[in-house]
CSV table of C-alpha atoms in Angstrom, one decimal:
chain,number,residue,atom,x,y,z
A,67,UNK,CA,-17.2,3.5,15.0
A,68,UNK,CA,-20.0,1.0,14.3
A,69,UNK,CA,-21.1,-1.4,17.0
A,70,UNK,CA,-20.6,-4.3,14.7
A,71,UNK,CA,-17.7,-6.6,15.4
A,72,UNK,CA,-16.3,-8.7,12.6
A,73,UNK,CA,-16.5,-12.4,13.6
A,74,UNK,CA,-13.8,-14.9,12.9
A,75,UNK,CA,-16.4,-16.9,10.9
A,76,UNK,CA,-17.3,-14.0,8.6
A,77,UNK,CA,-13.6,-13.0,8.3
A,78,UNK,CA,-12.7,-16.5,7.2
A,79,UNK,CA,-15.6,-16.6,4.7
A,80,UNK,CA,-14.6,-13.3,3.2
A,81,UNK,CA,-11.0,-14.4,2.8
A,82,UNK,CA,-12.3,-17.0,0.3
A,83,UNK,CA,-14.6,-14.9,-1.9
A,84,UNK,CA,-13.9,-12.6,-4.7
A,85,UNK,CA,-14.7,-8.9,-4.8
A,86,UNK,CA,-16.7,-9.7,-7.9
A,87,UNK,CA,-19.0,-12.0,-6.0
A,88,UNK,CA,-19.4,-9.3,-3.2
A,89,UNK,CA,-20.2,-6.7,-5.9
A,90,UNK,CA,-23.0,-8.9,-7.3
A,91,UNK,CA,-24.5,-9.6,-3.9
A,92,UNK,CA,-24.5,-5.9,-3.0
A,93,UNK,CA,-26.0,-5.1,-6.4
A,94,UNK,CA,-28.9,-7.5,-5.6
A,95,UNK,CA,-29.5,-5.4,-2.4
A,96,UNK,CA,-29.5,-2.1,-4.4
A,97,UNK,CA,-25.9,-1.0,-3.6
A,98,UNK,CA,-24.0,-0.1,-6.7
A,99,UNK,CA,-21.2,2.2,-5.6
A,100,UNK,CA,-19.2,0.1,-3.1
A,101,UNK,CA,-16.1,-0.6,-5.2
A,102,UNK,CA,-13.1,1.7,-4.5
A,103,UNK,CA,-12.4,3.0,-8.0
A,104,UNK,CA,-8.8,3.5,-9.3
A,105,UNK,CA,-7.1,1.5,-6.5
A,106,UNK,CA,-5.0,-1.7,-7.1
A,107,UNK,CA,-2.7,-3.8,-4.9
A,108,UNK,CA,0.8,-2.6,-4.4
A,109,UNK,CA,1.8,-6.3,-4.5
A,110,UNK,CA,-0.8,-9.0,-4.9
A,111,UNK,CA,-1.1,-11.4,-2.0
A,112,UNK,CA,-2.2,-15.0,-1.8
A,113,UNK,CA,-5.1,-14.2,0.6
A,114,UNK,CA,-7.8,-11.6,0.6
A,115,UNK,CA,-7.4,-8.5,2.7
A,116,UNK,CA,-10.3,-8.5,5.2
A,117,UNK,CA,-10.9,-6.1,8.1
A,118,UNK,CA,-13.0,-3.2,9.4
A,119,UNK,CA,-12.5,0.3,8.2
A,120,UNK,CA,-10.5,2.9,10.3
A,121,UNK,CA,-10.6,6.1,8.3
A,122,UNK,CA,-8.3,9.1,7.8
A,123,UNK,CA,-9.5,12.1,5.8
A,124,UNK,CA,-7.1,14.5,3.9
A,125,UNK,CA,-8.0,17.9,2.6
A,126,UNK,CA,-6.0,19.9,0.1
A,127,UNK,CA,-2.8,21.3,1.7
A,128,UNK,CA,-2.5,25.0,2.3
A,129,UNK,CA,1.1,26.0,2.2
A,130,UNK,CA,1.2,28.0,5.5
A,131,UNK,CA,-0.2,25.0,7.4
A,132,UNK,CA,1.9,22.2,6.0
A,133,UNK,CA,5.6,22.6,6.5
A,134,UNK,CA,7.8,19.8,7.8
A,135,UNK,CA,7.5,21.3,11.3
A,136,UNK,CA,4.0,19.9,11.6
A,137,UNK,CA,5.4,16.5,12.3
A,138,UNK,CA,6.8,17.8,15.6
A,139,UNK,CA,3.2,17.8,16.8
A,140,UNK,CA,2.5,14.5,18.6
A,141,UNK,CA,-1.2,14.9,17.7
A,142,UNK,CA,-0.6,15.1,14.0
A,143,UNK,CA,-3.6,13.2,12.6
A,144,UNK,CA,-1.6,11.0,10.2
A,145,UNK,CA,0.7,9.8,12.9
A,146,UNK,CA,-2.1,9.4,15.4
A,147,UNK,CA,-4.1,7.3,12.9
A,148,UNK,CA,-1.1,5.0,12.4
A,149,UNK,CA,-0.8,4.6,16.2
A,150,UNK,CA,-4.5,4.1,16.9
A,151,UNK,CA,-5.8,2.0,14.0
A,152,UNK,CA,-6.9,-1.1,16.0
A,153,UNK,CA,-5.3,-4.5,15.3
A,154,UNK,CA,-7.3,-6.4,12.7
A,155,UNK,CA,-8.6,-3.2,11.2
A,156,UNK,CA,-7.6,-1.5,7.9
A,157,UNK,CA,-6.5,2.1,7.6
A,158,UNK,CA,-8.3,3.6,4.7
A,159,UNK,CA,-7.5,7.1,3.5
A,160,UNK,CA,-9.4,9.7,1.5
A,161,UNK,CA,-7.0,11.7,-0.6
A,162,UNK,CA,-9.6,12.9,-3.1
A,163,UNK,CA,-8.2,10.5,-5.7
A,164,UNK,CA,-5.1,12.7,-6.0
A,165,UNK,CA,-2.0,10.5,-6.3
A,166,UNK,CA,0.5,13.2,-7.1
A,167,UNK,CA,1.7,13.0,-3.5
A,168,UNK,CA,1.9,10.2,-1.0
A,169,UNK,CA,-0.5,9.6,1.8
A,170,UNK,CA,2.0,7.3,3.7
A,171,UNK,CA,5.3,5.6,3.1
A,172,UNK,CA,7.0,2.3,4.0
A,173,UNK,CA,7.9,3.3,7.6
A,174,UNK,CA,4.3,4.2,8.6
A,175,UNK,CA,2.9,1.2,6.7
A,176,UNK,CA,5.4,-1.1,8.4
A,177,UNK,CA,4.3,0.3,11.7
A,178,UNK,CA,0.7,-0.6,10.9
A,179,UNK,CA,1.8,-4.1,10.0
A,180,UNK,CA,3.9,-4.5,13.2
A,181,UNK,CA,0.8,-3.3,15.2
A,182,UNK,CA,-1.3,-6.1,13.7
A,183,UNK,CA,-3.4,-4.1,11.3
A,184,UNK,CA,-5.0,-6.0,8.4
A,185,UNK,CA,-4.1,-3.6,5.6
A,186,UNK,CA,-4.0,-0.1,4.2
A,187,UNK,CA,-6.0,1.5,1.4
A,188,UNK,CA,-5.5,5.0,-0.2
A,189,UNK,CA,-7.1,6.5,-3.2
A,190,UNK,CA,-3.9,8.7,-3.4
A,191,UNK,CA,-0.3,7.7,-3.6
A,192,UNK,CA,2.1,5.6,-1.4
A,193,UNK,CA,5.8,6.3,-1.3
A,194,UNK,CA,8.5,3.7,-1.0
A,195,UNK,CA,6.1,1.3,-2.7
A,196,UNK,CA,8.6,-1.4,-3.3
A,197,UNK,CA,9.2,-1.7,0.5
A,198,UNK,CA,5.5,-1.7,1.1
A,199,UNK,CA,5.0,-4.4,-1.4
A,200,UNK,CA,7.5,-6.7,0.4
A,201,UNK,CA,5.4,-6.6,3.6
A,202,UNK,CA,3.0,-9.5,4.3
A,203,UNK,CA,0.3,-7.0,5.1
A,204,UNK,CA,-1.8,-6.0,2.0
A,205,UNK,CA,-1.7,-2.4,0.7
A,206,UNK,CA,-3.7,-0.7,-2.0
A,207,UNK,CA,-3.3,2.7,-3.6
A,208,UNK,CA,-3.9,4.6,-6.8
A,209,UNK,CA,-0.2,4.9,-7.7
A,210,UNK,CA,3.4,5.0,-6.3
A,211,UNK,CA,4.2,8.6,-5.5
A,212,UNK,CA,7.5,10.0,-4.1
A,213,UNK,CA,6.4,13.5,-2.9
A,214,UNK,CA,5.6,13.8,0.8
A,215,UNK,CA,1.9,14.0,1.7
A,216,UNK,CA,2.5,17.6,2.9
A,217,UNK,CA,3.0,18.6,-0.8
A,218,UNK,CA,-0.7,18.3,-1.5
A,219,UNK,CA,-2.5,16.8,1.5
A,220,UNK,CA,-3.3,17.8,5.0
A,221,UNK,CA,-4.4,15.0,7.3
A,222,UNK,CA,-7.4,16.4,9.2
A,223,UNK,CA,-10.0,13.9,10.5
A,224,UNK,CA,-9.7,10.4,12.0
A,225,UNK,CA,-12.5,7.8,11.9
A,226,UNK,CA,-15.2,9.9,10.2
A,227,UNK,CA,-17.2,9.0,7.2
A,228,UNK,CA,-15.1,9.4,4.0
A,229,UNK,CA,-15.1,8.9,0.3
A,230,UNK,CA,-12.3,6.6,-1.0
A,231,UNK,CA,-12.2,6.1,-4.8
A,232,UNK,CA,-15.8,7.5,-4.9
A,233,UNK,CA,-17.1,4.8,-2.5
A,234,UNK,CA,-18.7,5.9,0.7
A,235,UNK,CA,-16.8,4.4,3.7
A,236,UNK,CA,-18.1,4.6,7.3
A,237,UNK,CA,-15.9,3.6,10.3
A,238,UNK,CA,-16.5,-0.1,11.0
A,239,UNK,CA,-17.5,-1.0,7.5
A,240,UNK,CA,-16.0,-4.2,6.3
A,241,UNK,CA,-13.3,-4.0,3.5
A,242,UNK,CA,-12.4,-6.9,1.3
A,243,UNK,CA,-9.5,-6.6,-1.1
A,244,UNK,CA,-8.3,-9.1,-3.8
A,245,UNK,CA,-6.3,-8.8,-7.0
A,246,UNK,CA,-9.1,-6.8,-8.6
A,247,UNK,CA,-9.3,-4.1,-5.9
A,248,UNK,CA,-11.3,-3.3,-2.8
A,249,UNK,CA,-15.0,-3.6,-1.9
A,250,UNK,CA,-16.7,-1.8,1.0
A,251,UNK,CA,-19.4,-3.8,2.7
A,252,UNK,CA,-21.8,-1.8,5.0
A,253,UNK,CA,-21.2,-3.3,8.5
A,254,UNK,CA,-24.8,-4.3,9.0
A,255,UNK,CA,-24.7,-6.5,5.8
A,256,UNK,CA,-21.3,-8.1,6.3
A,257,UNK,CA,-22.4,-11.4,7.8
A,258,UNK,CA,-25.3,-11.8,5.3
A,259,UNK,CA,-23.0,-11.0,2.3
A,260,UNK,CA,-20.3,-13.4,3.5
A,261,UNK,CA,-22.8,-16.2,3.8
A,262,UNK,CA,-24.4,-15.5,0.4
A,263,UNK,CA,-21.0,-15.2,-1.3
A,264,UNK,CA,-19.9,-18.6,0.0
A,265,UNK,CA,-22.7,-20.3,-1.9
A,266,UNK,CA,-22.1,-18.1,-4.9
A,267,UNK,CA,-18.5,-19.0,-5.1
A,268,UNK,CA,-19.4,-22.7,-5.0
A,269,UNK,CA,-21.9,-22.2,-7.9
A,270,UNK,CA,-19.3,-20.3,-10.0
A,271,UNK,CA,-16.7,-23.0,-9.5
A,272,UNK,CA,-19.3,-25.5,-10.7
A,273,UNK,CA,-20.2,-23.4,-13.7
A,274,UNK,CA,-16.5,-22.9,-14.6
A,275,UNK,CA,-16.0,-26.7,-14.5
A,276,UNK,CA,-19.0,-27.2,-16.7
A,277,UNK,CA,-17.8,-24.6,-19.2
A,278,UNK,CA,-14.4,-26.1,-19.4
A,279,UNK,CA,-16.1,-29.4,-20.2
A,280,UNK,CA,-18.0,-27.8,-23.1
A,281,UNK,CA,-21.3,-26.7,-21.6
A,282,UNK,CA,-23.1,-23.7,-23.0
A,283,UNK,CA,-23.8,-20.7,-20.9
A,284,UNK,CA,-27.5,-20.2,-21.7
A,285,UNK,CA,-29.6,-21.8,-18.9
A,286,UNK,CA,-26.5,-22.5,-16.9
A,287,UNK,CA,-25.3,-19.0,-15.9
A,288,UNK,CA,-27.6,-17.8,-14.5
A,289,UNK,CA,-29.1,-21.1,-13.7
A,290,UNK,CA,-32.6,-21.1,-15.3
A,291,UNK,CA,-32.9,-24.8,-16.1
A,292,UNK,CA,-33.9,-27.3,-13.5
A,293,UNK,CA,-31.5,-29.9,-14.9
A,294,UNK,CA,-28.6,-27.6,-14.2
A,295,UNK,CA,-29.8,-26.9,-10.7
A,296,UNK,CA,-30.0,-30.7,-10.1
A,297,UNK,CA,-26.4,-31.1,-11.5
A,298,UNK,CA,-25.2,-28.3,-9.2
A,299,UNK,CA,-26.9,-29.9,-6.1
A,300,UNK,CA,-25.2,-33.2,-6.9
A,301,UNK,CA,-21.8,-31.5,-7.5
A,302,UNK,CA,-22.1,-29.6,-4.2
A,303,UNK,CA,-22.9,-32.8,-2.3
A,304,UNK,CA,-20.0,-34.7,-3.9
A,305,UNK,CA,-17.5,-32.0,-3.2
A,306,UNK,CA,-18.7,-31.0,0.3
A,307,UNK,CA,-19.3,-27.4,-0.7
A,308,UNK,CA,-21.7,-24.9,0.9
């Protein structure tokens, strides 16, 4: 687990910015592979999902190791992950982008919600997706999938570095999810990215307003004309924006 602790200020800022803005800021810092590919919200929520990563790694199931009897073991990694993911964190699962079987279902995801977790992300399937979608807690997956995880997946490692949708995820990284999907922010960059994105969101709101009023994009987005920068500064002051 990273030493970094997500502050309330950074959490609040990230709740108001888009994954697109985060992707751009990470790109400026040389990071191009932080979007979790192939994952969408089970049910879109009004607010962004924001929290630190608590990871679970699945490997391909081997039939002699993955009968229903494995759930009698109180130390089964899937169950332990659900019971130990800290409140305010997000359980993120590496299922090798294989959504033919579930990685969790509505009962386990409900347990995460009751425990105060901030969300769940899987690059595999989730079963009972309708029930998961009715929870207030955000959930993201590659697809709805009825077969139990044991069909194809063996839960093996808790809170280790994983791949999720081809994005590298380290325990403690900051995850942000909106209607587009999920971005992974390296923990040491989270505060910096949140601050930068706050200003970027203000600028893009200004640009959209200008475009709706008939302004041309060239020289405005990106802002390469001094006159547009002056207009943005005045707009920001008038609207009390960062």
